[in-house]
mmCIF file of C-alpha atoms in Angstrom:
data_model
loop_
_atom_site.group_PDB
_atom_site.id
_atom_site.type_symbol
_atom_site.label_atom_id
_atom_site.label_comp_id
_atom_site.label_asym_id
_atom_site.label_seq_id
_atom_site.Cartn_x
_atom_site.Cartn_y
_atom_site.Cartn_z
ATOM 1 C CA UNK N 70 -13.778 0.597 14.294
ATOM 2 C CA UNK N 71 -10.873 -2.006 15.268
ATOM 3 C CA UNK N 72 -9.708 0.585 17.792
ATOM 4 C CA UNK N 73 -13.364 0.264 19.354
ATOM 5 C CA UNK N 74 -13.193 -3.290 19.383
ATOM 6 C CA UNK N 75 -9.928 -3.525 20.639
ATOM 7 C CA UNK N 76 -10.646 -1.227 23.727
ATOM 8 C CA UNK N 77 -13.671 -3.421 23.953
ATOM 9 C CA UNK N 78 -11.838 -6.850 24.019
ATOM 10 C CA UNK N 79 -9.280 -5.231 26.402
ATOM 11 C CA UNK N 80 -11.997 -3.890 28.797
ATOM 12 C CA UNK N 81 -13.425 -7.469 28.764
ATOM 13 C CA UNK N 82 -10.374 -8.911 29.866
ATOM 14 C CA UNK N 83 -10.016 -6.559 32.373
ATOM 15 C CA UNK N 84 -13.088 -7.775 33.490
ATOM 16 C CA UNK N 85 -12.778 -11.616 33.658
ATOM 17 C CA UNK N 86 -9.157 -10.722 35.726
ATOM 18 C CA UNK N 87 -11.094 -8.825 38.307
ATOM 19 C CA UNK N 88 -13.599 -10.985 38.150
ATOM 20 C CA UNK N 89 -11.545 -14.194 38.739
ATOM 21 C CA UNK N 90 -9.440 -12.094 41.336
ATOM 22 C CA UNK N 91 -12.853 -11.860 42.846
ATOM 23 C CA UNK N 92 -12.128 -7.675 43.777
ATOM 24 C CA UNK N 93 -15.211 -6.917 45.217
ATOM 25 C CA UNK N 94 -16.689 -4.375 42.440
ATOM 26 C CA UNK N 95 -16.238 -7.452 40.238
ATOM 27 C CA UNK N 96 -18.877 -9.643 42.209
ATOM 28 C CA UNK N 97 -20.939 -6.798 43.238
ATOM 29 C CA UNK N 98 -23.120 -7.082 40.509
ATOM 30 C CA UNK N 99 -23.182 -11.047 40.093
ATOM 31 C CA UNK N 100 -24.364 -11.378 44.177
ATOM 32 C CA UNK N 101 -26.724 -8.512 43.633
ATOM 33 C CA UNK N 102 -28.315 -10.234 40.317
ATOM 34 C CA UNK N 103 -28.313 -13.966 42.978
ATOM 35 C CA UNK N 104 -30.259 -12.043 45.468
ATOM 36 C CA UNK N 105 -32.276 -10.402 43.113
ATOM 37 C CA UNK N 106 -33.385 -13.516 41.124
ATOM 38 C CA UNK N 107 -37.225 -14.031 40.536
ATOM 39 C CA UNK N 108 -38.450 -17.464 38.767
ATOM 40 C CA UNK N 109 -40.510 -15.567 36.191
ATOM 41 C CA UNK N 110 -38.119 -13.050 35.354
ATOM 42 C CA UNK N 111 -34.587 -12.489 33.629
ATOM 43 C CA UNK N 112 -31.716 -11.210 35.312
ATOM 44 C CA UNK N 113 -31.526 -8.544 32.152
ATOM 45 C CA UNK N 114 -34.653 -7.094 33.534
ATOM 46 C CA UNK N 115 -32.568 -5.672 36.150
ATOM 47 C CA UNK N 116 -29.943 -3.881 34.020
ATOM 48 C CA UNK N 117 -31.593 -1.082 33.525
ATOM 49 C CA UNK N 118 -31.722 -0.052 36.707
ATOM 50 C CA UNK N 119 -28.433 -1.294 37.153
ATOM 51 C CA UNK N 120 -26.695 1.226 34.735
ATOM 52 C CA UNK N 121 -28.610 3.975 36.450
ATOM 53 C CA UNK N 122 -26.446 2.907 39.769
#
């Protein structure tokens, strides 16, 4: 169980580099989820279909 959250708080870190690197599979998915934004709906709606990408 520590291993798993270890490999989890390293994969988020990962993330937030890339992400402030701004690589472009980083802010894919933040741009898709702006253009995708409805006023009656959350952007968690979407991830569904987003893991199936």
């Amino acid at each position: 169980e520590v291993d798993l959250k270890e490999k989890a708080s390293l994969q988020e870190k990962a993330a937030w580099e890339e992400l402030q690197e701004g690589t472009e599979q980083a802010v894919a998915v933040p741009e898709l989820l702006k253009k995708l934004d409805r006023p009656n709906e959350i952007n968690l709606y979407y991830c569904g279909g987003l893991e199936l990408l």
